[in-house]
mmCIF file of C-alpha atoms in Angstrom:
data_model
loop_
_atom_site.group_PDB
_atom_site.id
_atom_site.type_symbol
_atom_site.label_atom_id
_atom_site.label_comp_id
_atom_site.label_asym_id
_atom_site.label_seq_id
_atom_site.Cartn_x
_atom_site.Cartn_y
_atom_site.Cartn_z
ATOM 1 C CA UNK A 1 133.259 86.163 75.359
ATOM 2 C CA UNK A 2 134.536 83.258 77.460
ATOM 3 C CA UNK A 3 132.234 80.768 78.878
ATOM 4 C CA UNK A 4 132.930 81.797 82.617
ATOM 5 C CA UNK A 5 132.135 85.225 81.740
ATOM 6 C CA UNK A 6 128.817 84.379 80.413
ATOM 7 C CA UNK A 7 128.140 82.311 83.357
ATOM 8 C CA UNK A 8 128.993 84.829 85.686
ATOM 9 C CA UNK A 9 127.089 87.665 83.488
ATOM 10 C CA UNK A 10 124.078 85.338 83.258
ATOM 11 C CA UNK A 11 123.834 85.092 87.225
ATOM 12 C CA UNK A 12 124.944 88.201 88.393
ATOM 13 C CA UNK A 13 123.945 91.009 85.884
ATOM 14 C CA UNK A 14 120.456 89.606 85.125
ATOM 15 C CA UNK A 15 119.323 89.343 88.563
ATOM 16 C CA UNK A 16 120.962 92.938 89.449
ATOM 17 C CA UNK A 17 119.307 94.324 86.286
ATOM 18 C CA UNK A 18 115.807 93.040 87.187
ATOM 19 C CA UNK A 19 116.145 94.516 90.582
ATOM 20 C CA UNK A 20 117.440 98.045 89.330
ATOM 21 C CA UNK A 21 114.478 98.025 86.437
ATOM 22 C CA UNK A 22 112.028 97.232 88.955
ATOM 23 C CA UNK A 23 112.978 100.178 91.354
ATOM 24 C CA UNK A 24 113.067 102.663 88.386
ATOM 25 C CA UNK A 25 109.517 101.751 87.281
ATOM 26 C CA UNK A 26 108.092 100.836 90.445
ATOM 27 C CA UNK A 27 107.125 97.400 89.632
ATOM 28 C CA UNK A 28 106.253 94.717 91.919
ATOM 29 C CA UNK A 29 109.474 93.009 93.802
ATOM 30 C CA UNK A 30 110.718 89.979 92.328
ATOM 31 C CA UNK A 31 110.437 86.957 94.778
ATOM 32 C CA UNK A 32 113.707 85.300 95.200
ATOM 33 C CA UNK A 33 114.364 81.770 94.444
ATOM 34 C CA UNK A 34 113.857 79.220 97.138
ATOM 35 C CA UNK A 35 117.441 77.770 96.272
ATOM 36 C CA UNK A 36 119.631 75.426 98.762
ATOM 37 C CA UNK A 37 122.537 76.868 100.543
ATOM 38 C CA UNK A 38 126.237 76.321 99.951
ATOM 39 C CA UNK A 39 127.405 73.258 101.975
ATOM 40 C CA UNK A 40 125.312 70.049 101.624
ATOM 41 C CA UNK A 41 125.879 66.735 102.968
ATOM 42 C CA UNK A 42 123.450 63.587 102.728
ATOM 43 C CA UNK A 43 120.026 64.108 101.371
ATOM 44 C CA UNK A 44 116.978 62.643 103.152
ATOM 45 C CA UNK A 45 113.154 62.926 102.503
ATOM 46 C CA UNK A 46 110.117 62.129 104.367
ATOM 47 C CA UNK A 47 107.125 60.522 102.845
ATOM 48 C CA UNK A 48 103.657 59.580 103.696
ATOM 49 C CA UNK A 49 100.387 58.320 101.998
ATOM 50 C CA UNK A 50 99.913 55.432 99.489
ATOM 51 C CA UNK A 51 101.559 54.745 96.633
ATOM 52 C CA UNK A 52 99.060 55.535 94.236
ATOM 53 C CA UNK A 53 99.623 58.321 91.129
ATOM 54 C CA UNK A 54 97.705 61.349 91.749
ATOM 55 C CA UNK A 55 94.806 62.061 89.917
ATOM 56 C CA UNK A 56 94.899 63.437 86.411
ATOM 57 C CA UNK A 57 96.506 67.048 86.288
ATOM 58 C CA UNK A 58 97.533 66.914 90.060
ATOM 59 C CA UNK A 59 101.071 67.726 90.523
ATOM 60 C CA UNK A 60 103.086 65.662 93.300
ATOM 61 C CA UNK A 61 105.510 67.776 95.599
ATOM 62 C CA UNK A 62 106.475 67.102 98.968
ATOM 63 C CA UNK A 63 108.739 68.819 101.529
ATOM 64 C CA UNK A 64 112.294 67.883 101.807
ATOM 65 C CA UNK A 65 114.090 67.361 105.112
ATOM 66 C CA UNK A 66 117.753 67.991 104.965
ATOM 67 C CA UNK A 67 120.470 67.760 107.603
ATOM 68 C CA UNK A 68 122.254 70.755 105.651
ATOM 69 C CA UNK A 69 121.313 73.343 103.033
ATOM 70 C CA UNK A 70 118.087 71.884 102.085
ATOM 71 C CA UNK A 71 116.811 71.998 105.623
ATOM 72 C CA UNK A 72 113.256 73.655 106.076
ATOM 73 C CA UNK A 73 113.120 74.002 102.375
ATOM 74 C CA UNK A 74 110.414 72.539 100.156
ATOM 75 C CA UNK A 75 110.768 70.878 96.716
ATOM 76 C CA UNK A 76 110.027 73.465 93.659
ATOM 77 C CA UNK A 77 108.103 71.692 91.037
ATOM 78 C CA UNK A 78 106.665 68.413 90.873
ATOM 79 C CA UNK A 79 105.163 65.396 88.914
ATOM 80 C CA UNK A 80 101.917 66.234 86.749
ATOM 81 C CA UNK A 81 100.272 63.378 85.451
ATOM 82 C CA UNK A 82 98.074 62.723 82.440
ATOM 83 C CA UNK A 83 94.576 60.974 82.435
ATOM 84 C CA UNK A 84 96.660 57.360 82.082
ATOM 85 C CA UNK A 85 98.279 58.147 84.941
ATOM 86 C CA UNK A 86 101.711 58.690 83.276
ATOM 87 C CA UNK A 87 104.098 61.598 84.293
ATOM 88 C CA UNK A 88 103.966 64.563 81.839
ATOM 89 C CA UNK A 89 107.052 66.422 80.670
ATOM 90 C CA UNK A 90 106.045 69.789 81.631
ATOM 91 C CA UNK A 91 107.181 73.033 83.465
ATOM 92 C CA UNK A 92 106.857 71.555 86.730
ATOM 93 C CA UNK A 93 109.142 68.708 85.953
ATOM 94 C CA UNK A 94 111.535 71.120 84.716
ATOM 95 C CA UNK A 95 111.359 73.182 88.085
ATOM 96 C CA UNK A 96 111.789 70.026 89.840
ATOM 97 C CA UNK A 97 114.706 69.114 87.784
ATOM 98 C CA UNK A 98 116.340 72.493 88.288
ATOM 99 C CA UNK A 99 115.490 72.300 92.512
ATOM 100 C CA UNK A 100 117.898 69.278 92.626
ATOM 101 C CA UNK A 101 120.410 70.660 90.152
ATOM 102 C CA UNK A 102 120.842 73.558 92.262
ATOM 103 C CA UNK A 103 123.302 71.666 94.247
ATOM 104 C CA UNK A 104 125.719 71.426 91.424
ATOM 105 C CA UNK A 105 128.909 72.312 92.987
ATOM 106 C CA UNK A 106 127.871 70.934 96.039
ATOM 107 C CA UNK A 107 127.388 67.174 95.051
ATOM 108 C CA UNK A 108 128.625 65.025 92.005
ATOM 109 C CA UNK A 109 126.204 64.524 89.354
ATOM 110 C CA UNK A 110 125.559 60.873 90.011
ATOM 111 C CA UNK A 111 124.545 61.759 93.717
ATOM 112 C CA UNK A 112 122.260 64.541 92.640
ATOM 113 C CA UNK A 113 120.644 62.000 90.332
ATOM 114 C CA UNK A 114 120.443 59.473 93.400
ATOM 115 C CA UNK A 115 118.930 62.236 95.127
ATOM 116 C CA UNK A 116 116.186 62.707 92.644
ATOM 117 C CA UNK A 117 115.294 59.143 91.999
ATOM 118 C CA UNK A 118 115.262 58.843 95.815
ATOM 119 C CA UNK A 119 112.350 61.382 95.778
ATOM 120 C CA UNK A 120 110.529 59.961 92.978
ATOM 121 C CA UNK A 121 110.667 56.702 94.808
ATOM 122 C CA UNK A 122 110.040 57.223 98.369
ATOM 123 C CA UNK A 123 108.502 60.715 98.588
ATOM 124 C CA UNK A 124 106.130 60.838 95.389
ATOM 125 C CA UNK A 125 105.595 56.819 95.302
ATOM 126 C CA UNK A 126 106.113 56.517 91.745
ATOM 127 C CA UNK A 127 106.399 53.255 90.366
ATOM 128 C CA UNK A 128 109.318 51.521 88.591
ATOM 129 C CA UNK A 129 108.144 52.720 85.005
ATOM 130 C CA UNK A 130 107.380 56.204 86.248
ATOM 131 C CA UNK A 131 110.718 56.802 87.760
ATOM 132 C CA UNK A 132 112.372 55.585 84.680
ATOM 133 C CA UNK A 133 110.721 57.934 82.431
ATOM 134 C CA UNK A 134 111.177 61.066 84.385
ATOM 135 C CA UNK A 135 114.760 59.678 85.088
ATOM 136 C CA UNK A 136 115.463 59.672 81.395
ATOM 137 C CA UNK A 137 113.964 63.172 80.925
ATOM 138 C CA UNK A 138 116.276 64.157 83.624
ATOM 139 C CA UNK A 139 119.376 62.862 82.107
ATOM 140 C CA UNK A 140 118.235 64.557 78.739
ATOM 141 C CA UNK A 141 117.374 67.761 80.637
ATOM 142 C CA UNK A 142 121.082 67.680 81.793
ATOM 143 C CA UNK A 143 122.651 66.992 78.622
ATOM 144 C CA UNK A 144 121.054 70.257 77.315
ATOM 145 C CA UNK A 145 122.276 72.133 80.279
ATOM 146 C CA UNK A 146 125.892 70.914 79.460
ATOM 147 C CA UNK A 147 125.349 71.581 75.552
ATOM 148 C CA UNK A 148 124.036 75.069 76.301
ATOM 149 C CA UNK A 149 127.199 75.942 78.488
ATOM 150 C CA UNK A 150 129.377 74.447 75.725
ATOM 151 C CA UNK A 151 127.812 76.400 72.995
ATOM 152 C CA UNK A 152 129.902 79.281 71.769
ATOM 153 C CA UNK A 153 128.231 82.626 71.269
ATOM 154 C CA UNK A 154 128.608 84.302 68.415
ATOM 155 C CA UNK A 155 127.897 87.976 69.612
ATOM 156 C CA UNK A 156 124.764 88.188 67.363
ATOM 157 C CA UNK A 157 121.850 87.962 69.900
ATOM 158 C CA UNK A 158 119.349 86.718 67.186
ATOM 159 C CA UNK A 159 121.420 83.991 65.529
ATOM 160 C CA UNK A 160 122.194 82.560 69.104
ATOM 161 C CA UNK A 161 118.810 82.757 69.890
ATOM 162 C CA UNK A 162 117.999 80.550 66.802
ATOM 163 C CA UNK A 163 120.990 78.129 67.436
ATOM 164 C CA UNK A 164 119.741 77.870 70.813
ATOM 165 C CA UNK A 165 116.160 76.886 69.739
ATOM 166 C CA UNK A 166 118.094 74.302 67.174
ATOM 167 C CA UNK A 167 119.889 72.900 70.197
ATOM 168 C CA UNK A 168 116.977 72.106 72.148
ATOM 169 C CA UNK A 169 115.105 70.825 69.076
ATOM 170 C CA UNK A 170 117.997 68.584 68.180
ATOM 171 C CA UNK A 171 118.543 67.266 71.427
ATOM 172 C CA UNK A 172 114.763 66.722 72.907
ATOM 173 C CA UNK A 173 112.631 66.696 69.773
ATOM 174 C CA UNK A 174 110.071 69.197 68.858
ATOM 175 C CA UNK A 175 107.445 68.156 71.735
ATOM 176 C CA UNK A 176 109.877 67.939 74.800
ATOM 177 C CA UNK A 177 111.528 71.288 73.345
ATOM 178 C CA UNK A 178 108.169 72.790 73.186
ATOM 179 C CA UNK A 179 106.948 71.809 76.731
ATOM 180 C CA UNK A 180 110.545 73.000 78.450
ATOM 181 C CA UNK A 181 111.990 75.802 76.609
ATOM 182 C CA UNK A 182 109.489 76.873 74.041
ATOM 183 C CA UNK A 183 108.472 80.013 75.925
ATOM 184 C CA UNK A 184 112.049 80.836 76.789
ATOM 185 C CA UNK A 185 113.138 80.529 73.055
ATOM 186 C CA UNK A 186 110.308 82.658 71.918
ATOM 187 C CA UNK A 187 111.147 85.240 74.618
ATOM 188 C CA UNK A 188 114.744 85.050 73.553
ATOM 189 C CA UNK A 189 113.919 85.420 69.927
ATOM 190 C CA UNK A 190 111.340 88.508 70.846
ATOM 191 C CA UNK A 191 114.128 90.207 73.058
ATOM 192 C CA UNK A 192 116.790 89.829 70.775
ATOM 193 C CA UNK A 193 114.988 91.406 67.489
ATOM 194 C CA UNK A 194 113.853 94.296 70.259
ATOM 195 C CA UNK A 195 117.463 94.681 71.141
ATOM 196 C CA UNK A 196 118.414 94.855 67.455
ATOM 197 C CA UNK A 197 115.784 97.304 66.576
ATOM 198 C CA UNK A 198 116.876 99.291 69.284
ATOM 199 C CA UNK A 199 120.473 99.550 68.070
ATOM 200 C CA UNK A 200 119.989 100.210 64.337
ATOM 201 C CA UNK A 201 120.920 103.464 63.558
ATOM 202 C CA UNK A 202 119.460 103.472 60.155
ATOM 203 C CA UNK A 203 115.991 103.245 61.341
ATOM 204 C CA UNK A 204 113.943 106.422 62.741
ATOM 205 C CA UNK A 205 111.978 105.881 65.872
ATOM 206 C CA UNK A 206 108.719 105.434 63.761
ATOM 207 C CA UNK A 207 110.216 102.721 61.811
ATOM 208 C CA UNK A 208 111.349 100.977 64.868
ATOM 209 C CA UNK A 209 108.140 101.438 66.737
ATOM 210 C CA UNK A 210 106.181 99.989 63.370
ATOM 211 C CA UNK A 211 108.359 96.901 63.230
ATOM 212 C CA UNK A 212 108.134 96.009 66.804
ATOM 213 C CA UNK A 213 104.542 96.651 66.285
ATOM 214 C CA UNK A 214 104.711 94.156 63.263
ATOM 215 C CA UNK A 215 106.041 91.490 65.296
ATOM 216 C CA UNK A 216 104.131 91.717 68.356
ATOM 217 C CA UNK A 217 100.818 91.613 66.391
ATOM 218 C CA UNK A 218 101.620 88.184 65.447
ATOM 219 C CA UNK A 219 101.842 87.293 69.607
ATOM 220 C CA UNK A 220 99.232 85.743 71.612
ATOM 221 C CA UNK A 221 97.885 88.591 73.653
ATOM 222 C CA UNK A 222 98.812 87.223 77.196
ATOM 223 C CA UNK A 223 102.428 86.367 75.708
ATOM 224 C CA UNK A 224 102.620 90.197 74.602
ATOM 225 C CA UNK A 225 101.728 91.116 77.902
ATOM 226 C CA UNK A 226 104.370 89.114 79.811
ATOM 227 C CA UNK A 227 106.678 90.096 77.306
ATOM 228 C CA UNK A 228 106.426 93.734 77.864
ATOM 229 C CA UNK A 229 106.584 93.031 81.731
ATOM 230 C CA UNK A 230 109.869 91.370 81.459
ATOM 231 C CA UNK A 231 111.682 92.464 78.205
ATOM 232 C CA UNK A 232 113.082 95.629 79.758
ATOM 233 C CA UNK A 233 115.642 93.587 82.036
ATOM 234 C CA UNK A 234 116.346 91.209 79.456
ATOM 235 C CA UNK A 235 117.352 93.810 76.886
ATOM 236 C CA UNK A 236 119.285 95.188 79.373
ATOM 237 C CA UNK A 237 121.089 92.001 80.472
ATOM 238 C CA UNK A 238 121.781 91.240 76.732
ATOM 239 C CA UNK A 239 122.731 94.717 76.046
ATOM 240 C CA UNK A 240 125.703 94.635 79.104
ATOM 241 C CA UNK A 241 126.849 91.268 77.608
ATOM 242 C CA UNK A 242 127.313 92.511 74.133
ATOM 243 C CA UNK A 243 129.457 95.514 75.768
ATOM 244 C CA UNK A 244 131.460 93.175 77.766
ATOM 245 C CA UNK A 245 132.132 90.807 74.667
ATOM 246 C CA UNK A 246 133.157 93.846 72.571
ATOM 247 C CA UNK A 247 134.928 95.517 74.880
ATOM 248 C CA UNK A 248 132.831 98.686 74.738
ATOM 249 C CA UNK A 249 134.214 101.691 76.511
ATOM 250 C CA UNK A 250 132.277 103.348 79.787
ATOM 251 C CA UNK A 251 131.067 106.147 77.957
ATOM 252 C CA UNK A 252 129.581 104.617 74.963
ATOM 253 C CA UNK A 253 127.897 102.105 77.143
ATOM 254 C CA UNK A 254 126.307 105.126 78.913
ATOM 255 C CA UNK A 255 125.034 107.039 75.952
ATOM 256 C CA UNK A 256 123.583 103.945 74.238
ATOM 257 C CA UNK A 257 121.845 103.100 77.607
ATOM 258 C CA UNK A 258 120.674 106.521 78.384
ATOM 259 C CA UNK A 259 118.844 106.413 74.933
ATOM 260 C CA UNK A 260 117.495 103.275 76.076
ATOM 261 C CA UNK A 261 116.594 103.869 79.439
ATOM 262 C CA UNK A 262 117.238 107.264 80.901
ATOM 263 C CA UNK A 263 120.100 108.728 82.423
ATOM 264 C CA UNK A 264 119.581 107.436 85.866
ATOM 265 C CA UNK A 265 119.315 103.897 84.422
ATOM 266 C CA UNK A 266 122.296 104.083 82.658
ATOM 267 C CA UNK A 267 124.168 105.478 85.426
ATOM 268 C CA UNK A 268 123.368 102.637 87.912
ATOM 269 C CA UNK A 269 123.666 100.311 85.209
ATOM 270 C CA UNK A 270 127.440 101.558 84.955
ATOM 271 C CA UNK A 271 127.489 100.638 88.844
ATOM 272 C CA UNK A 272 126.641 97.338 87.869
ATOM 273 C CA UNK A 273 129.387 97.322 84.929
ATOM 274 C CA UNK A 274 131.933 98.026 87.834
ATOM 275 C CA UNK A 275 130.500 95.417 90.371
ATOM 276 C CA UNK A 276 130.856 92.592 87.834
ATOM 277 C CA UNK A 277 134.246 93.705 87.169
ATOM 278 C CA UNK A 278 135.113 93.512 91.105
ATOM 279 C CA UNK A 279 133.340 90.060 91.366
ATOM 280 C CA UNK A 280 135.377 88.695 88.251
ATOM 281 C CA UNK A 281 138.422 89.774 89.966
ATOM 282 C CA UNK A 282 137.500 88.228 93.340
ATOM 283 C CA UNK A 283 136.721 84.962 91.324
ATOM 284 C CA UNK A 284 139.681 84.642 89.117
ATOM 285 C CA UNK A 285 142.021 84.939 92.741
ATOM 286 C CA UNK A 286 139.996 82.249 94.325
ATOM 287 C CA UNK A 287 140.703 80.273 90.744
ATOM 288 C CA UNK A 288 144.525 81.036 91.230
ATOM 289 C CA UNK A 289 144.228 79.784 95.031
ATOM 290 C CA UNK A 290 142.301 76.759 94.410
ATOM 291 C CA UNK A 291 144.571 75.534 91.609
ATOM 292 C CA UNK A 292 147.536 75.841 93.716
ATOM 293 C CA UNK A 293 145.976 73.807 96.368
ATOM 294 C CA UNK A 294 145.081 71.024 94.104
ATOM 295 C CA UNK A 295 148.414 70.960 92.641
ATOM 296 C CA UNK A 296 150.254 70.934 96.173
ATOM 297 C CA UNK A 297 150.971 67.133 96.239
ATOM 298 C CA UNK A 298 152.654 67.663 99.943
ATOM 299 C CA UNK A 299 149.129 68.301 101.130
ATOM 300 C CA UNK A 300 146.784 65.634 102.755
ATOM 301 C CA UNK A 301 143.232 64.890 101.507
ATOM 302 C CA UNK A 302 141.724 66.353 104.749
ATOM 303 C CA UNK A 303 144.527 69.250 104.732
ATOM 304 C CA UNK A 304 143.526 70.110 101.130
ATOM 305 C CA UNK A 305 139.702 69.979 101.720
ATOM 306 C CA UNK A 306 140.261 72.401 104.896
ATOM 307 C CA UNK A 307 142.263 74.793 103.020
ATOM 308 C CA UNK A 308 139.562 74.667 99.683
ATOM 309 C CA UNK A 309 136.813 75.464 102.215
ATOM 310 C CA UNK A 310 138.659 78.292 103.722
ATOM 311 C CA UNK A 311 139.052 80.038 100.489
ATOM 312 C CA UNK A 312 135.208 79.842 100.130
ATOM 313 C CA UNK A 313 134.984 82.011 103.301
ATOM 314 C CA UNK A 314 135.409 85.428 101.741
ATOM 315 C CA UNK A 315 132.143 85.026 99.603
ATOM 316 C CA UNK A 316 128.784 85.074 100.876
ATOM 317 C CA UNK A 317 126.365 81.694 100.947
ATOM 318 C CA UNK A 318 124.963 83.009 97.754
ATOM 319 C CA UNK A 319 128.243 83.930 96.066
ATOM 320 C CA UNK A 320 129.589 80.380 97.208
ATOM 321 C CA UNK A 321 126.809 78.794 95.363
ATOM 322 C CA UNK A 322 127.964 80.623 92.253
ATOM 323 C CA UNK A 323 131.583 80.080 92.476
ATOM 324 C CA UNK A 324 131.006 76.172 93.246
ATOM 325 C CA UNK A 325 128.897 76.016 90.058
ATOM 326 C CA UNK A 326 131.339 77.688 88.065
ATOM 327 C CA UNK A 327 134.091 75.092 89.360
ATOM 328 C CA UNK A 328 132.083 72.380 88.905
ATOM 329 C CA UNK A 329 131.233 73.175 85.067
ATOM 330 C CA UNK A 330 135.090 73.850 84.830
ATOM 331 C CA UNK A 331 133.936 77.368 83.939
ATOM 332 C CA UNK A 332 136.258 79.573 86.360
ATOM 333 C CA UNK A 333 138.470 82.321 84.720
ATOM 334 C CA UNK A 334 141.755 81.625 83.249
ATOM 335 C CA UNK A 335 144.640 82.846 84.964
#
């Protein structure tokens, strides 16, 4: 499956399926992320207080005031410090990185990096050494994200989950990989194995249940409970990506989904397939028009920027963020 299809599937199908399966099982609704809008300009922060690092275990996080898409939003994530006042590389830090990287496609990578450094210096009042450490981690995190996008999927979910874990360890080392991605990697491996068992026609229902129980017996009880709470949406999402990669026909998709989720869910997932196809067609049309504008040497820079912005008017704000992210990653569909 091509890179742009994976990027679109991860954003579009995963979010939609999570809402779908919540509605079918009457689970609590998922809170939408506090992401920035589409058209960003210059970043600015307000900061107050002294220059001391927070006490051990504290997390530093401050509101951000924006002239544009981040106006009235609050930074997600923060910096947690150890007993010696040094920053920790943990999930809070990863969330902070993700918050700033949400503007990918709106700002150049160097500008995003500068925004983060400004936040560390002016809002969180980190000293030069702490800033340097956090920025080094940020660069490594960005490198991992790029490598993840560029990784060619094999179609074997278990193999891909193992390759992704190896990629994290190879670029970050065991400790940092575990801190940022350990839970995700464990979850991906579990989900891939559950999907493999569900699709294994050589096993009886009792065999599948027993093998899954054997896997879960090795898990921490809290992790096991969390996996059960979210696995349905992940399995359905992975299954949809497999179907797309293999070009599986609608009837087969419906039958296999119905066996796992029931008729109602299978029907709704089929509707999501059509919605994704419609989305892909719209993005492909945008890519064609965008390339034509970029290739038109008769246009002035201002005229080109105006027309490029006009191309995005047919998308909602959330869709524009997705389209701009695909463009930034050179992952728009070929045409």
